[in-house]
Tab-separated table of C-alpha atoms and ligand atoms in Angstrom:
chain	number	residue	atom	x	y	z
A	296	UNK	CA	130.617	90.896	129.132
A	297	UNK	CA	127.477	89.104	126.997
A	298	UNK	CA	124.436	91.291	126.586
A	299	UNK	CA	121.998	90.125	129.348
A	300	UNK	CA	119.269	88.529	127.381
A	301	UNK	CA	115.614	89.631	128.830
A	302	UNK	CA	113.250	87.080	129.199
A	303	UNK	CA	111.103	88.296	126.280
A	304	UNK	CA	111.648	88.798	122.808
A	305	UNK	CA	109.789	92.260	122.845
A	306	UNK	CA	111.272	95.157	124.261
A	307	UNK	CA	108.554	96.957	126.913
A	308	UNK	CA	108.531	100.474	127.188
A	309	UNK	CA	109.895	102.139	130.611
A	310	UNK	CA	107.167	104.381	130.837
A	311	UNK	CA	104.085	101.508	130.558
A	312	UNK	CA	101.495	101.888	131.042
A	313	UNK	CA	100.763	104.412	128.435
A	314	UNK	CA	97.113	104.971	129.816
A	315	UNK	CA	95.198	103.867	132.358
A	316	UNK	CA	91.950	105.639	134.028
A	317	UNK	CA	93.593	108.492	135.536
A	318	UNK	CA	94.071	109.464	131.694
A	319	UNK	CA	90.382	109.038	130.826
A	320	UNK	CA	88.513	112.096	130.843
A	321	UNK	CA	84.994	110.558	131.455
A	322	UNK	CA	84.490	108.824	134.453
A	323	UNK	CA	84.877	104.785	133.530
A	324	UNK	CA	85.993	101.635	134.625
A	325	UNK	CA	88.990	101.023	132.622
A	326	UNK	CA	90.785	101.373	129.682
A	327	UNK	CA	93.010	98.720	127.845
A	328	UNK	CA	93.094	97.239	124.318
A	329	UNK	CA	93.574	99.642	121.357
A	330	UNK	CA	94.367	99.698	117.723
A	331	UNK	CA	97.271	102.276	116.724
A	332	UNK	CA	97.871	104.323	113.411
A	333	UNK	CA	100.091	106.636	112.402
A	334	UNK	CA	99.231	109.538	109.944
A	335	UNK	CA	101.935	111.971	109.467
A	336	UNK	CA	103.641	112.390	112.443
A	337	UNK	CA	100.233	111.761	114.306
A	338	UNK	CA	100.027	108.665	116.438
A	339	UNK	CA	95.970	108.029	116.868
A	340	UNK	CA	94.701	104.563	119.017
A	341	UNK	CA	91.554	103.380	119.263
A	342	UNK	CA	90.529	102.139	122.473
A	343	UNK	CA	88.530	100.187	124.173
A	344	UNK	CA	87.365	101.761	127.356
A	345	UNK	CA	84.370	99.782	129.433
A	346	UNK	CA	82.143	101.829	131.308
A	347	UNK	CA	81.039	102.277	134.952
A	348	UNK	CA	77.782	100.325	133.249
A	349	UNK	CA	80.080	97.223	132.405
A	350	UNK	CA	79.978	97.560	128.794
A	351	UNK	CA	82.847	98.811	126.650
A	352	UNK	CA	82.506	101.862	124.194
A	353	UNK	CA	85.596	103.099	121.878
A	354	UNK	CA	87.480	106.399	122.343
A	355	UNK	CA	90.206	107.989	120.551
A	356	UNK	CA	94.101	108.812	121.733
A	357	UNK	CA	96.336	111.271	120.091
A	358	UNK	CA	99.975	111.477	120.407
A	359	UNK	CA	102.916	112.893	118.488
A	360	UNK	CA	105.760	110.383	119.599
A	361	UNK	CA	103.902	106.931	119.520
A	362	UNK	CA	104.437	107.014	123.718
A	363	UNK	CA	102.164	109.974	125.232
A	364	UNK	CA	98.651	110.385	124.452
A	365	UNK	CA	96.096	112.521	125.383
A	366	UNK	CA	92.207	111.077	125.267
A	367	UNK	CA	89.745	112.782	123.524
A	368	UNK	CA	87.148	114.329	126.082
A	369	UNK	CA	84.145	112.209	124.768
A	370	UNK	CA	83.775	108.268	123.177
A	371	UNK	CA	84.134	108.247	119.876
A	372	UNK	CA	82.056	105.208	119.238
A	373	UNK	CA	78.902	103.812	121.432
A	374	UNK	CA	76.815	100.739	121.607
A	375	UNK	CA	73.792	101.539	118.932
A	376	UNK	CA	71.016	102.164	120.178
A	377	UNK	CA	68.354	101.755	117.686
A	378	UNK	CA	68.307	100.290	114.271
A	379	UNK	CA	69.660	96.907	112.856
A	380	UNK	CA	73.184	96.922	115.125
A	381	UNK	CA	71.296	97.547	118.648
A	382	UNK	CA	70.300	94.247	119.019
A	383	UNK	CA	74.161	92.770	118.685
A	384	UNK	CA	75.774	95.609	120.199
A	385	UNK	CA	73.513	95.653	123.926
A	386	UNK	CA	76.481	94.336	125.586
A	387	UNK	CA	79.111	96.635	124.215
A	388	UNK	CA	81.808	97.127	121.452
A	389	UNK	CA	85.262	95.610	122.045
A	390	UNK	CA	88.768	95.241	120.881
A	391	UNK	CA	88.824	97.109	117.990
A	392	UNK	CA	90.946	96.405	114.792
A	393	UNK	CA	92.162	99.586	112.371
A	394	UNK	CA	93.315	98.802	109.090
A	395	UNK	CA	93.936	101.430	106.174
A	396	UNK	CA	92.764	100.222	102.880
A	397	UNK	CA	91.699	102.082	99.840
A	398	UNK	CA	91.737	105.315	101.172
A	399	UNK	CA	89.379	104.242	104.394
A	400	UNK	CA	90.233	103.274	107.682
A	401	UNK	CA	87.915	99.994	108.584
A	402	UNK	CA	87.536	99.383	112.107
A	403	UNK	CA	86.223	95.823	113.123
A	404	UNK	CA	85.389	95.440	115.993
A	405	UNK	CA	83.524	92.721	118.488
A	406	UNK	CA	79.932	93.334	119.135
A	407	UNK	CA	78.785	91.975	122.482
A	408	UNK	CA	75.317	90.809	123.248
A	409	UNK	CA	73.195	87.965	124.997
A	410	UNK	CA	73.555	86.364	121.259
A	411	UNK	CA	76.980	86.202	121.672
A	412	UNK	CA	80.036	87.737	119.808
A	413	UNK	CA	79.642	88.946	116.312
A	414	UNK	CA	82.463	90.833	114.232
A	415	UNK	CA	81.358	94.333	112.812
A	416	UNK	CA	83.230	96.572	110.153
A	417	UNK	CA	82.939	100.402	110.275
A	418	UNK	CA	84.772	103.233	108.889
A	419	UNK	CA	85.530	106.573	108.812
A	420	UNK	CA	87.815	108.894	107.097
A	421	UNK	CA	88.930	111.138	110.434
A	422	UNK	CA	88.222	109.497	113.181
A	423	UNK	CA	85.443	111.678	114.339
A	424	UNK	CA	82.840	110.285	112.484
A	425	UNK	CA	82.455	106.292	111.690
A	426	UNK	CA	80.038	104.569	109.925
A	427	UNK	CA	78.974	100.894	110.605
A	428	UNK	CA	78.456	98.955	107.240
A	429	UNK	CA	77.763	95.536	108.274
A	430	UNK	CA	77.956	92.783	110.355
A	431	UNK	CA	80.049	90.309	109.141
A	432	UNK	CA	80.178	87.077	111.293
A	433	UNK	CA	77.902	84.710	112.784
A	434	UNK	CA	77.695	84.810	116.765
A	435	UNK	CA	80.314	82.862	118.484
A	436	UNK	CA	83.026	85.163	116.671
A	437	UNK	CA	85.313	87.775	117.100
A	438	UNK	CA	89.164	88.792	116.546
A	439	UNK	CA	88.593	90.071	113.322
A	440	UNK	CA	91.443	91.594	111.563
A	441	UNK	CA	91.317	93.142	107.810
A	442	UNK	CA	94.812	92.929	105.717
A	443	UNK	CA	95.603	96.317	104.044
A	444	UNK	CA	95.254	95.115	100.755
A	445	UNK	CA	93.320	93.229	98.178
A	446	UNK	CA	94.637	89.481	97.913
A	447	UNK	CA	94.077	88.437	94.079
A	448	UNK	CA	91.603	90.704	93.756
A	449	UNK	CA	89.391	90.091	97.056
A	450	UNK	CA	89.714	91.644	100.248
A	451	UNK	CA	90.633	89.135	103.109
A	452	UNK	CA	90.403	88.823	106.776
A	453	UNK	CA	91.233	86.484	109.936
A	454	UNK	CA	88.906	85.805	112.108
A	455	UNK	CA	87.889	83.251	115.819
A	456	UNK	CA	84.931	81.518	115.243
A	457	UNK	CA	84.488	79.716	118.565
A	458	UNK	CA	85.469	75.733	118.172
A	459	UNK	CA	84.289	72.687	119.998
A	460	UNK	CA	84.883	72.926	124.257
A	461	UNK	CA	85.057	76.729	123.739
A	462	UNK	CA	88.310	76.627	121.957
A	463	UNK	CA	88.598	77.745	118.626
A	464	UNK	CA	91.556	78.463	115.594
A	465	UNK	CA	92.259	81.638	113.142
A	466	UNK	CA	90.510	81.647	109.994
A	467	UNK	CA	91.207	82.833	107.154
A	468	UNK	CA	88.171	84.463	104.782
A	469	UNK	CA	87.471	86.409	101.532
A	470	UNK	CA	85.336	88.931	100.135
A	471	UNK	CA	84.422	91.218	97.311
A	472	UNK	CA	82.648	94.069	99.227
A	473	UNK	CA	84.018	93.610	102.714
A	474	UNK	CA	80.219	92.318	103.485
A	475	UNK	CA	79.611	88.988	102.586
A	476	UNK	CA	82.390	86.871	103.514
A	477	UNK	CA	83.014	83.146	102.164
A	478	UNK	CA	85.963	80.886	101.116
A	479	UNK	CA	86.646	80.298	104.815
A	480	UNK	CA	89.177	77.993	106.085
A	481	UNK	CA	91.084	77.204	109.131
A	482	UNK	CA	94.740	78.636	109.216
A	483	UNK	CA	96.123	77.765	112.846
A	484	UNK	CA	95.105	75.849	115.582
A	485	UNK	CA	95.700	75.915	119.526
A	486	UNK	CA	98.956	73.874	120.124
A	487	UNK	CA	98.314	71.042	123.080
A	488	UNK	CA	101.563	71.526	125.557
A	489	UNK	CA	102.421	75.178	124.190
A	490	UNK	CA	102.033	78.762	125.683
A	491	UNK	CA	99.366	78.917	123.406
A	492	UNK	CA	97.438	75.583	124.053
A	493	UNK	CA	94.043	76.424	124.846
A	494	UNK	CA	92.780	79.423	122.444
A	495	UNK	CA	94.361	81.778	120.067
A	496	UNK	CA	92.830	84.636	117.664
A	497	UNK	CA	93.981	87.270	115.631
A	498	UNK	CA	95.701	90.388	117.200
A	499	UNK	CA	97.034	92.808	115.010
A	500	UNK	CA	95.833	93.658	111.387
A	501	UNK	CA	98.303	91.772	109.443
A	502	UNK	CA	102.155	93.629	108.059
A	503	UNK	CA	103.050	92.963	104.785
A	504	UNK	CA	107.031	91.789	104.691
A	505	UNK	CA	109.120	90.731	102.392
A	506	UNK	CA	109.011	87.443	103.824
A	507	UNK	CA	105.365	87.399	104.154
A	508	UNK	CA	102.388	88.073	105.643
A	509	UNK	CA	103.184	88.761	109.556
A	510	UNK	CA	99.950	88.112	112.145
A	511	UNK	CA	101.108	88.955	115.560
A	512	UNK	CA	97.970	86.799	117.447
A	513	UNK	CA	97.558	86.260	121.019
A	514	UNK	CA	96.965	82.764	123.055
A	515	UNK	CA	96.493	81.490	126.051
A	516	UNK	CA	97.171	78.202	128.218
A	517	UNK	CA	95.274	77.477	131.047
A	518	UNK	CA	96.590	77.067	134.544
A	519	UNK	CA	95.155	75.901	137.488
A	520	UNK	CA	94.833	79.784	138.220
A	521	UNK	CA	92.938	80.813	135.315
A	522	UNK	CA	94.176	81.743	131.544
A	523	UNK	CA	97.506	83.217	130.788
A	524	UNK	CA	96.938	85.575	127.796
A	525	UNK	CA	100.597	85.564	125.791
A	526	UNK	CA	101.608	87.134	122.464
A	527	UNK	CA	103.121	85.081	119.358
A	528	UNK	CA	103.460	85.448	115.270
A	529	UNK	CA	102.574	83.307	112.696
A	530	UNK	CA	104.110	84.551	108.995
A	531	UNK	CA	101.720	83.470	105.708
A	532	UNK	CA	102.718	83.795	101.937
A	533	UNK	CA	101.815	87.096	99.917
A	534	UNK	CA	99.966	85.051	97.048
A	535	UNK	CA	97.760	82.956	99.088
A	536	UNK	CA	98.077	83.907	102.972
A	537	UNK	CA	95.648	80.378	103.720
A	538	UNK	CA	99.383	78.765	103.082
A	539	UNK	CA	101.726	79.225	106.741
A	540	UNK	CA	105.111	79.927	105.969
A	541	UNK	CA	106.189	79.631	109.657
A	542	UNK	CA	104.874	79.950	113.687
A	543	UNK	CA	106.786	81.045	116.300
A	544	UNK	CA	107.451	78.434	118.946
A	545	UNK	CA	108.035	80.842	121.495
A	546	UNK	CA	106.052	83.474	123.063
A	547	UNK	CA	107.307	86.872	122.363
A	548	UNK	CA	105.561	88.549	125.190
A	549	UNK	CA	104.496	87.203	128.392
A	550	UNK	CA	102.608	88.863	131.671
A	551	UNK	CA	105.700	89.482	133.822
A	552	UNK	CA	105.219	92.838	135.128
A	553	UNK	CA	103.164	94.413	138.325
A	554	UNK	CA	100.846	96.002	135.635
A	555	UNK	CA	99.988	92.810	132.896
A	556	UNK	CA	100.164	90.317	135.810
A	557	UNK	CA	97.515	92.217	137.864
A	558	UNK	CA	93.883	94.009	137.239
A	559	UNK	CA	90.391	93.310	136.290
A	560	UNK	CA	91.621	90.320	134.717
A	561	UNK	CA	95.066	88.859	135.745
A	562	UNK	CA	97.638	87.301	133.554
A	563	UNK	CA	96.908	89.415	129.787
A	564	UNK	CA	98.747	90.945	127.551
A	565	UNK	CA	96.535	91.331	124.618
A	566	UNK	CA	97.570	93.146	121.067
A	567	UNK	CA	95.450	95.059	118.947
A	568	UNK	CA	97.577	96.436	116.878
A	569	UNK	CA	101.521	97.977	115.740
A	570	UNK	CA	102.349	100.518	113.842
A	571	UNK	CA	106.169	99.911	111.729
A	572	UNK	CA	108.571	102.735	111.791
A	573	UNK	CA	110.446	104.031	108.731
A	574	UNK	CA	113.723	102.761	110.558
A	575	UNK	CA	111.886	99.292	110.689
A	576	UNK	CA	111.205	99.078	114.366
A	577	UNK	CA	108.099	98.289	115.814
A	578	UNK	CA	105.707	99.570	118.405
A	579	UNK	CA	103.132	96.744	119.447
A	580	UNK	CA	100.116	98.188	121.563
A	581	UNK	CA	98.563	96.322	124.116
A	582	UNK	CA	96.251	95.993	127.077
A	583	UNK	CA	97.630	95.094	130.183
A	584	UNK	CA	95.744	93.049	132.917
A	585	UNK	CA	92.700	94.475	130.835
A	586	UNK	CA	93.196	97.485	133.035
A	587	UNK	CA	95.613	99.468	131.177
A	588	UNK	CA	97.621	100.069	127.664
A	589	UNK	CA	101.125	99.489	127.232
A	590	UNK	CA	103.073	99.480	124.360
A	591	UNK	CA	106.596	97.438	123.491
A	592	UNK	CA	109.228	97.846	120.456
A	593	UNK	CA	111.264	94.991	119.045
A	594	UNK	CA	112.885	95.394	115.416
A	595	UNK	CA	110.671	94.158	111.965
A	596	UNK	CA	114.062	91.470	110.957
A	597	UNK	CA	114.130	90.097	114.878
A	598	UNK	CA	110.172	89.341	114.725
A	599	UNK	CA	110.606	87.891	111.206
A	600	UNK	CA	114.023	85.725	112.413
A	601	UNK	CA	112.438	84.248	115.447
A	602	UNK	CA	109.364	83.528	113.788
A	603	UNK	CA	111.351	81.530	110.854
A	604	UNK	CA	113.185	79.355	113.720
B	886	BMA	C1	89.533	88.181	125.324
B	886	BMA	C2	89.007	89.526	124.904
B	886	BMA	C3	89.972	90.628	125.276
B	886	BMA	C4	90.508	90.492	126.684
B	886	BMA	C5	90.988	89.085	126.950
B	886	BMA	C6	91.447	88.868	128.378
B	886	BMA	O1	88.563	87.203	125.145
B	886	BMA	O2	87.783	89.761	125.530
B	886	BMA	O3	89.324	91.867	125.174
B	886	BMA	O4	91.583	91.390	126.853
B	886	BMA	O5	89.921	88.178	126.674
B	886	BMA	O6	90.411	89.124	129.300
């Protein structure tokens, strides 16, 4: 008999969600998107967890098989208070982004105010400490994702500056000190009649393949219901990721289940990271219904192949 075909490409866990509240050990809201590494054999994800206040701080998961986690008893990262952040930062710190580069993990992450979104880069060496070093985007921005390595000698990142009737496309920037950013330039665009019609941005820190540069970014299409947040890929060259090799037509995960179909906001599933395994497989992290994490496997070749379609 022919292997029943699922209706997505990725593979969910059977244990999702991975986290939700009952997991926090600080009294909050909820907990959803989150950025994954892996050092060792340690699995670590950065979350973002938004408070009884409304605003979202960042807090740190550990886990030794990529599935169970245990949350460390305090936020690792808070809204500033004082000093030059504050101002940008009053209405929380969202989605962040890890990438490991040059010895560092960066985080970027979305600073919300009244001013509107603006993209910040931090880092820190453990994970118990983190140090903001600028703020790197104009308001009206966010999605920022850093690629592991230098590109010709300058470090790159996409980005979401917001568009005209509050859509927007992924950019594609440079810079020599990770601070002042320039050479931008538009890489993808929402795709009229498509899952992802109405707004996409950047979701995981790009993978370096031998096909390319692999961006797994999320979109949505609006429905007479509100947004439906999907995931997607979109594969750039090595030499010059500004140049797109392919796009996925199809989504390769869509809200289907009790727990990315309902919660604070209905309809998401919303990357913010993966982490590839030796064997090549790998485990995308995501927020579900922006009320809990989730993660979902599919193999390195498969993403590539459907992509390339
Ligand atoms: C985006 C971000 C995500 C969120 C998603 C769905 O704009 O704010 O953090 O998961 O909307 O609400």
């Amino acid at each position: 008999m022919a292997k029943k075909r699922g209706p997505d490409l990725l593979h969910r866990w059977e244990g999702n969600p991975i986290l939700t509240i009952e997991d926090i050990p600080f009294r909050c809201n909820t907990v959803f998107n989150g950025s994954p590494v892996k050092i060792d054999d340690e699995y670590l994800i950065l979350l973002r967890v938004e408070g009884q206040q409304g605003y979202s701080l960042l807090a740190l998961a550990r886990g030794d098989d990529g599935y169970h986690f245990e949350v460390d008893p305090e936020p690792v990262m808070m809204p500033a208070k004082t000093g030059p952040f504050a101002t940008y930062e009053s209405s929380g710190l969202e989605d962040p982004r890890v990438t490991f580069l040059d010895e560092t993990y960066y985080v970027l992450y979305t600073a919300a105010s009244p001013y509107g979104s603006r993209i910040v880069i931090a880092k820190t060496k453990n994970f118990k400490t983190y140090k903001r070093i600028g703020i790197i985007s104009e308001p009206g921005n966010k999605d920022g994702v850093l690629f592991p390595e230098k590109i010709n000698g300058r470090y790159a990142r996409l980005d979401r500056p917001l568009g005209s009737f509050n859509s927007g496309c992924i950019w594609i920037s440079y810079s020599d000190d990770l601070i002042h950013w320039g050479h931008h330039s538009p890489l993808i665009e929402p795709r009229p009649g498509y899952w992802d019609a109405d707004r996409i941005g950047a979701s995981a820190p790009p993978i370096k393949t031998d096909q390319g540069w692999l961006e797994i970014y999320h979109g949505f299409k609006m429905t007479s219901s509100g947004p439906i947040y999907r995931m997607g890929t979109v594969l750039m060259e090595l030499e010059n990721p500004g140049r797109v090799i392919a796009r996925c037509d199809e989504a390769i995960l869509s809200p289907r289940m009790d727990y990315e179909r309902v919660g604070d906001v209905n309809n998401v599933v919303f990357a913010c990271g993966a982490i590839v395994e030796p064997d090549k497989q790998v485990k995308i992290y995501y927020g579900g219904a922006d009320t809990s994490l989730c993660v979902a496997t599919v193999d390195l070749n498969k993403l590539i192949e459907e992509t390339l379609i």
